[in-house]
Structure formats: C-alpha cells, structure tokens
XYZ file of C-alpha atoms in Angstrom:
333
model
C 191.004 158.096 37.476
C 191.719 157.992 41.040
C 195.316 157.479 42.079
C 196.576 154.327 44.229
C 195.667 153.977 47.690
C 198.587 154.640 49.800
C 199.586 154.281 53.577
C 199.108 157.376 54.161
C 195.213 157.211 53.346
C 194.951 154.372 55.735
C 196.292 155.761 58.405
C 193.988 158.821 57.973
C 190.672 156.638 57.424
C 191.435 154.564 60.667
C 192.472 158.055 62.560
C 196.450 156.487 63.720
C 199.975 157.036 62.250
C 201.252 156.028 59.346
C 204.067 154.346 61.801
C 201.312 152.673 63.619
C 199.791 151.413 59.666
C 203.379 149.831 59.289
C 203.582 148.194 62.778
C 199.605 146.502 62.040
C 200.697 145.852 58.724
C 204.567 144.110 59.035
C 204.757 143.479 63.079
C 201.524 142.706 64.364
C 202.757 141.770 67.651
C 203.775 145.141 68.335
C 200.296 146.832 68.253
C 197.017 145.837 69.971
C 193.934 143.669 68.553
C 191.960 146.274 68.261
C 194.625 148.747 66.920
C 195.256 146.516 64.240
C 191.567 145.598 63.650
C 190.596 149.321 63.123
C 193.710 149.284 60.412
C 192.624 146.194 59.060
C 188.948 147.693 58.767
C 190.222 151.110 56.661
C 192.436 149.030 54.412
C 189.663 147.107 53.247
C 187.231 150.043 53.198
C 189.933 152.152 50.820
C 191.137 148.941 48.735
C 194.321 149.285 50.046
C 196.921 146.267 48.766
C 199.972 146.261 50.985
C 202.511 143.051 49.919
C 200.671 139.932 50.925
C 203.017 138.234 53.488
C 201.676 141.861 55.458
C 198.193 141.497 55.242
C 198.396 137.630 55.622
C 200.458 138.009 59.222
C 198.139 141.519 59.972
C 195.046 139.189 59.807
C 196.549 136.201 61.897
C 198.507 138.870 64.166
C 201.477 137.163 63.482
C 204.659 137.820 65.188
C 208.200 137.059 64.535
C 210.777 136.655 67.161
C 214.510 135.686 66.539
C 216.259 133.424 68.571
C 220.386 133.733 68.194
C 222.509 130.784 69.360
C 225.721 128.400 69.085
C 223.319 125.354 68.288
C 225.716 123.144 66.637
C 228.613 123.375 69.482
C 226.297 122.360 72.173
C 223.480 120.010 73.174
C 222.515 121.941 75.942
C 221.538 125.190 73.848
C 218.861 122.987 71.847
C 217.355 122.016 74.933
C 217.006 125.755 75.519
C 215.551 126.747 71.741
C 212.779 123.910 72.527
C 211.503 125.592 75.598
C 210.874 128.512 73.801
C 209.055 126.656 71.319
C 207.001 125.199 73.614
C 206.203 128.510 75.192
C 205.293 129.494 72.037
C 203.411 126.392 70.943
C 200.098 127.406 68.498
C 200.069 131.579 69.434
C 200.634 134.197 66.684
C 204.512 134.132 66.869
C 207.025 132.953 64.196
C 210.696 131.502 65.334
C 213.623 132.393 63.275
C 216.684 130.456 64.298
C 219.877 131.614 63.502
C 223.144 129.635 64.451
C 226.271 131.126 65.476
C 229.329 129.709 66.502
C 230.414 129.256 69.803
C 231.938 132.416 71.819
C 234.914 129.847 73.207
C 236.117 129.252 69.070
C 236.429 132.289 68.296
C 239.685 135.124 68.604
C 236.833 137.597 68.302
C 233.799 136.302 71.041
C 231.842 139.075 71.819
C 228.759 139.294 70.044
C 228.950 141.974 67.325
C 226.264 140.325 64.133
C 222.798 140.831 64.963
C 220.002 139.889 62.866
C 218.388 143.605 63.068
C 215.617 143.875 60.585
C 212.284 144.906 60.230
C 211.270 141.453 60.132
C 211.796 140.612 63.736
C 209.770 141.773 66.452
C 211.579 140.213 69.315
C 215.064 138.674 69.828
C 216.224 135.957 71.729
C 220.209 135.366 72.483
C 221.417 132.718 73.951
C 225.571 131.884 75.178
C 226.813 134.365 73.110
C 228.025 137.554 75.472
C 227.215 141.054 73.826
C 230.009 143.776 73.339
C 229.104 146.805 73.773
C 228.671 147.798 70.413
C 226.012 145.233 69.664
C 224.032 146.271 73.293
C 224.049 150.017 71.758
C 222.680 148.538 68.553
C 219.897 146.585 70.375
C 218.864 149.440 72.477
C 218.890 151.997 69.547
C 216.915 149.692 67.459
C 214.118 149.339 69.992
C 213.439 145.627 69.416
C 212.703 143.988 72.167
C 215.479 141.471 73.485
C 216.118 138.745 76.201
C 219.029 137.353 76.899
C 219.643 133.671 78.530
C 223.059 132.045 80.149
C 224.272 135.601 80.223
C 223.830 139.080 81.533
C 224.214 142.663 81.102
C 222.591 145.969 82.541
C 220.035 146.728 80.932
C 218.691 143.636 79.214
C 215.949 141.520 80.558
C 217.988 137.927 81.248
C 217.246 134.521 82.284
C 220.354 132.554 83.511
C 221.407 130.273 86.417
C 223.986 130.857 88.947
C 227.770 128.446 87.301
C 229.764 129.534 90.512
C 227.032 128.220 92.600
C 227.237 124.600 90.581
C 230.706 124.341 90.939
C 230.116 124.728 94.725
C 227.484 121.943 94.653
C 230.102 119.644 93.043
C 232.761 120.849 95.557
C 230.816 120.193 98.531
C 229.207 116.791 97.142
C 232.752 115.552 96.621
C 234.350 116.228 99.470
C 231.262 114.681 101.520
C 232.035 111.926 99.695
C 235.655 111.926 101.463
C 237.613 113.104 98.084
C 240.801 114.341 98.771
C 242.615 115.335 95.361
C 240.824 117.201 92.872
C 240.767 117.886 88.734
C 239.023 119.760 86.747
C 238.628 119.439 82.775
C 236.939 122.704 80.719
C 236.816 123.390 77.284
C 239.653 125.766 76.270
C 238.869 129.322 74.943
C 240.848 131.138 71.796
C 240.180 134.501 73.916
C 239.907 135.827 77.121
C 237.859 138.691 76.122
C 235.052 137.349 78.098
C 234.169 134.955 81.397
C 232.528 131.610 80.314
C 229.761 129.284 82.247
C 233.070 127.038 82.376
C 235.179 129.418 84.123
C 232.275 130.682 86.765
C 231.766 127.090 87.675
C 235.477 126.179 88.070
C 235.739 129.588 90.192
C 232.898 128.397 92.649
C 234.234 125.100 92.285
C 238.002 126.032 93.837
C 236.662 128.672 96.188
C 234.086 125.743 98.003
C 237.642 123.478 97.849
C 239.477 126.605 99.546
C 236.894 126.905 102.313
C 237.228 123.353 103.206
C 241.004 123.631 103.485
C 241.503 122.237 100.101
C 243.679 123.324 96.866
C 243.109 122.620 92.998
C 246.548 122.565 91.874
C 246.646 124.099 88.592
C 249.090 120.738 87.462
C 244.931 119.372 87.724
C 243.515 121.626 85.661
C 243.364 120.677 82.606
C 241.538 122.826 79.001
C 240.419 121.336 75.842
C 238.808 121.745 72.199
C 235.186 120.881 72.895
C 233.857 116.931 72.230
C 234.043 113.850 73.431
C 237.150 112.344 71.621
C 239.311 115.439 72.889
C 238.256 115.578 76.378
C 239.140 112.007 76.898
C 242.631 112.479 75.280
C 242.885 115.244 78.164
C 241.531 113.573 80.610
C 244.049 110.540 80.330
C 246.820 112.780 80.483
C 245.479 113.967 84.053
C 244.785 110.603 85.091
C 247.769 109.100 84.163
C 250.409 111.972 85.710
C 252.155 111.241 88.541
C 249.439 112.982 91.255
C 246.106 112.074 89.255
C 243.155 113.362 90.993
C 240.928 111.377 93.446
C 237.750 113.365 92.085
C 237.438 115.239 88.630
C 234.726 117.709 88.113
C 234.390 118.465 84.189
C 232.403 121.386 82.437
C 229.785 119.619 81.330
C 227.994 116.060 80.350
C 230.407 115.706 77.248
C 233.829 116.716 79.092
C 232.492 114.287 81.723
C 231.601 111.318 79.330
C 234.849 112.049 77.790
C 236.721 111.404 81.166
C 234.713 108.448 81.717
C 236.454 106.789 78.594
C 239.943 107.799 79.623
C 239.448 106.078 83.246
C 238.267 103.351 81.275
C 241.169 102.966 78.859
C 243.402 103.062 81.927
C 241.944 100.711 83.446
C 240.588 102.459 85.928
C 237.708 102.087 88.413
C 234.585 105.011 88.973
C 234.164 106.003 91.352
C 236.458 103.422 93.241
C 239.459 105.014 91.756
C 238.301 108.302 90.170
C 234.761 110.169 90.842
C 233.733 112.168 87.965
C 230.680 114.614 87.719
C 229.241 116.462 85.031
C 227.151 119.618 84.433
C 223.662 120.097 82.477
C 222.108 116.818 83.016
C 221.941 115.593 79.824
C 220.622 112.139 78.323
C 224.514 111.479 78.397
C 224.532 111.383 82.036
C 221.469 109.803 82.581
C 222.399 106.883 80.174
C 226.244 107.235 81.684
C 224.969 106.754 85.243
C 227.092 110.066 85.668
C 226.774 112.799 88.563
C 226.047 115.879 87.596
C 224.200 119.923 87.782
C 221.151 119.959 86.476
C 220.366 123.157 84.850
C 216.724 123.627 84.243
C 217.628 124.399 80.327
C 213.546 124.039 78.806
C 212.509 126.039 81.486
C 214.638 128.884 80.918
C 213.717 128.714 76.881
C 210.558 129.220 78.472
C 210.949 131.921 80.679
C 213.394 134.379 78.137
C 210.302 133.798 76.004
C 207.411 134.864 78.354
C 209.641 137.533 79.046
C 210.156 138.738 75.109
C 206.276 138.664 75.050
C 205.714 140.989 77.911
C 208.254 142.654 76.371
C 207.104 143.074 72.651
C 203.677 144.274 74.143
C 204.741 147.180 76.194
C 205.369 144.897 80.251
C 207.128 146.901 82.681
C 209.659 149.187 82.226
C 212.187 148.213 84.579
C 214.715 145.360 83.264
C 213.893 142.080 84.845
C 216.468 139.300 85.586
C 215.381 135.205 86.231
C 217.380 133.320 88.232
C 217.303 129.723 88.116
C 217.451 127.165 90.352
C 220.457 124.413 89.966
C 220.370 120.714 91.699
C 222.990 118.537 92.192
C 221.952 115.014 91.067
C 224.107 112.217 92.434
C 224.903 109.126 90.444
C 227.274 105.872 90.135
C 230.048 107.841 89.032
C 230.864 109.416 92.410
C-alpha cells in the first residue's frame, strides 16, 4: 500500500521547495497567486491533506498580520488600529490584535514581547518603542514589520513630527497675546525612553524660547494618565501663586482634565486660562477645545499599505511616512 503523501512530494510534483510548499500552505501572503496555485494544483493531484485551517487560507490566500498596541491606555491608538482595518477592508488579510500596556506604566518600557510565530505574516507596532533586543528579533525572524508613532533604523515607520505640535501650540498662543505658560503631561515610571509627550513639550519650550519666553519648570506639571488625575494636577497649577495665562496639555484627556479644574476654580477659558489639547479627539470637538490634530486613521492606513508592500517583496530600502499635523483653533483659547 502506498505510503502517505508528504510535503516533500508536493513540492517535487509542482517543481518548488518544500519551504515554498509551507509558505503556500500556512502564509499565503508571502508567495505569489500563481506560486501558490501551481502548489495548490499538485496537492490535489497527489491527495495531499495538510491541516485544514492551511488549505482553507491557501485557497482564499489568506494572510495574517499582527497589530501590537497599548489599546486600553489610549483613545488615540484605536483610532489608529481602525485605519488599518479599513485599509484592509474585504482583501485576503487576517488582523490579530494584541494589547499591551502602555510604555509610560511601566519600570521596564522598551518593547521586549513580540508575538513571533509562524502564524503571522506581517506585524504592526504601534507606541510601544523597541529595545534593541526585540529589533534583532524582528530582523532575524524575517517577518515583515512597520512601525507607527515611533522610529528606528531600519524599520519601515509611519509617525508625525510631536516637537513640531508643540511649536504650533507655542506660536498659536503667544499670537493670541499669552504671556505665562503651563504645561500638563502624563508622568512616566522610566526614563529609558523619549515619549510623544516629551517631544511635544520640547518643541513646545524651544518655540517659547525663540519668542523671548520661559516655561518655568514651577509650570510644569506630570501625572498618572485620565481625566480625574489630570484635573487634580491641573488645579494645583492653577491655583499656585503664578498660575499660567495659557496651559498646553499632552493630549485631549490631559486637556479636558484641565478644563474641569478651571472650572472648579471658578475660572474663566479662555478669559482667564487658554488651554489646548493634542490628537483631536471627539473630546475636543464636543469640549470646544484647541488642539493638534494628528491624522491617526490615516497613518493606520499608511503602516498598513506599507506591511503589504512589504510582505510581498516592495523595495528594499526602509521607508519612513511623515505626517502632516494642523493646529485647529477653538473656544478654549
């Protein structure tokens, strides 16, 4: 009686690899349609079985792509995930999401857990920076990998320019004849890393410094990340004995969160405090609040166009997106 087909008969009937069999079979994406056809074709032809979720996603040429994130510590980062899942909309590609907490909670930030399996064909991360023992992992593994709100030789990335936001703020403030500044950011456990935050306080104070003005650090002010916190933060900056004219907070939610402190103190906005934002969020549209807008969908979009090219062979050379930001001015300045 005739032994069981193997791999290794397919990939002699349909004149390939046997790594090429595996890569029709178990990451579709990763091969051609006519590659994977032609395996599809001698598997049939020889009987061979492979485990069905295989030949199910080898005849739909099914992909999988992971996308790695802090989705429960920010709004902003689902925004993100569903621009890639409108790029991807109907096509042949899976999403895997996997949360992961946020870089600024942790004693440990750098990204060192990656999801590196033979089930992914592409990975997205998002806000989490890589250390370097992760990057080697990535690049050793081969799979293809886009990273967005951060950089790093070697890596295709989509991000936006934070220094250049806080210098949008800066200059929108003092055109609006603000005088003494704040700034409220979400605190970090470690310093092992640079955050969005930091970037956009650093372009922030050096726009202030080229107009001839200082940001204290008695108005800086850091807190735990959320609404409730920021405001307790906020009031003890507003209520000191130099509060600041303007405040310019991290993002939407450190913003709305100062918003309710100049309220409890009975304060005016903008007549007695201007306060602006960063993301644009629903928050600040329904808040009537000043803020960045970061184009957040579009680059979910963009990190995965550029995973595609990516998983089917594009260019060689790394590619980075930059983004365009936009100051939109509201009520609360």
């Amino acid at each position: 009686m005739p032994g069981r087909v193997t791999i290794y008969d397919v990939a002699s009937e349909a004149g390939v690899s046997i790594s090429t069999v595996s890569l029709a079979l178990n990451t579709p994406a990763r091969v051609s349609d006519r590659t994977r056809q032609r395996v599809l074709s001698a598997a049939d032809a020889l009987g061979y079985t492979p485990k069905t979720e295989a030949v199910a996603k080898a005849r739909k040429g099914v992909g999988r792509i992971g996308v790695l994130a802090p989705y429960t510590a920010y709004p902003s980062v689902a925004r993100r995930l569903g621009g890639v899942l409108k790029a991807v909309g109907d096509g042949p590609l899976e999403v895997v999401v996997y949360d992961h907490a946020s870089a600024a909670r942790s004693a440990s930030p750098l990204l060192a857990s990656l999801p590196l399996t033979g089930r992914l064909d592409g990975l997205i991360v998002m806000s989490l920076p890589l250390e370097d023992g992760a990057a080697r992992r990535l690049g050793d593994s081969g799979l293809p990998t886009v990273l967005v709100d951060v950089s790093r030789p070697g890596f295709d990335s989509v991000h936006t320019d934070d220094a250049e936001g806080g210098r949008l703020v800066a200059e929108h403030l003092l055109e609006r004849g603000c005088a003494a500044f704040g700034f409220l950011g979400e605190a970090q456990v470690s310093d092992a890393y640079v955050s969005p935050g930091q970037r956009r306080l650093a372009g922030f104070r050096a726009a202030l410094h080229d107009a001839g003005r200082r940001l204290p650090p008695a108005r800086v002010r850091y807190t735990a990340y959320g609404l409730e916190q920021a405001a307790e933060a906020a009031r003890e900056l507003l209520s000191g004995p130099h509060p600041p004219e303007a405040l310019f907070a991290g993002d939407d939610t450190l913003a709305a969160g100062a918003l309710r402190a100049a309220g409890s103190l009975g304060l005016s906005v903008p007549g007695d405090v201007a306060v602006a934002g960063f993301d644009d969020s629903e928050l600040a549209r329904a808040l009537d609040l000043t803020t960045v807008r970061q184009p957040l969908e579009e680059s979910g979009r963009a990190a995965a166009e550029l995973l595609v090219q990516r998983m089917g062979g594009g260019p060689a050379a790394v590619r980075e997106v930059t983004l365009r930001l936009e100051l939109v001015p509201r009520g609360s300045t």
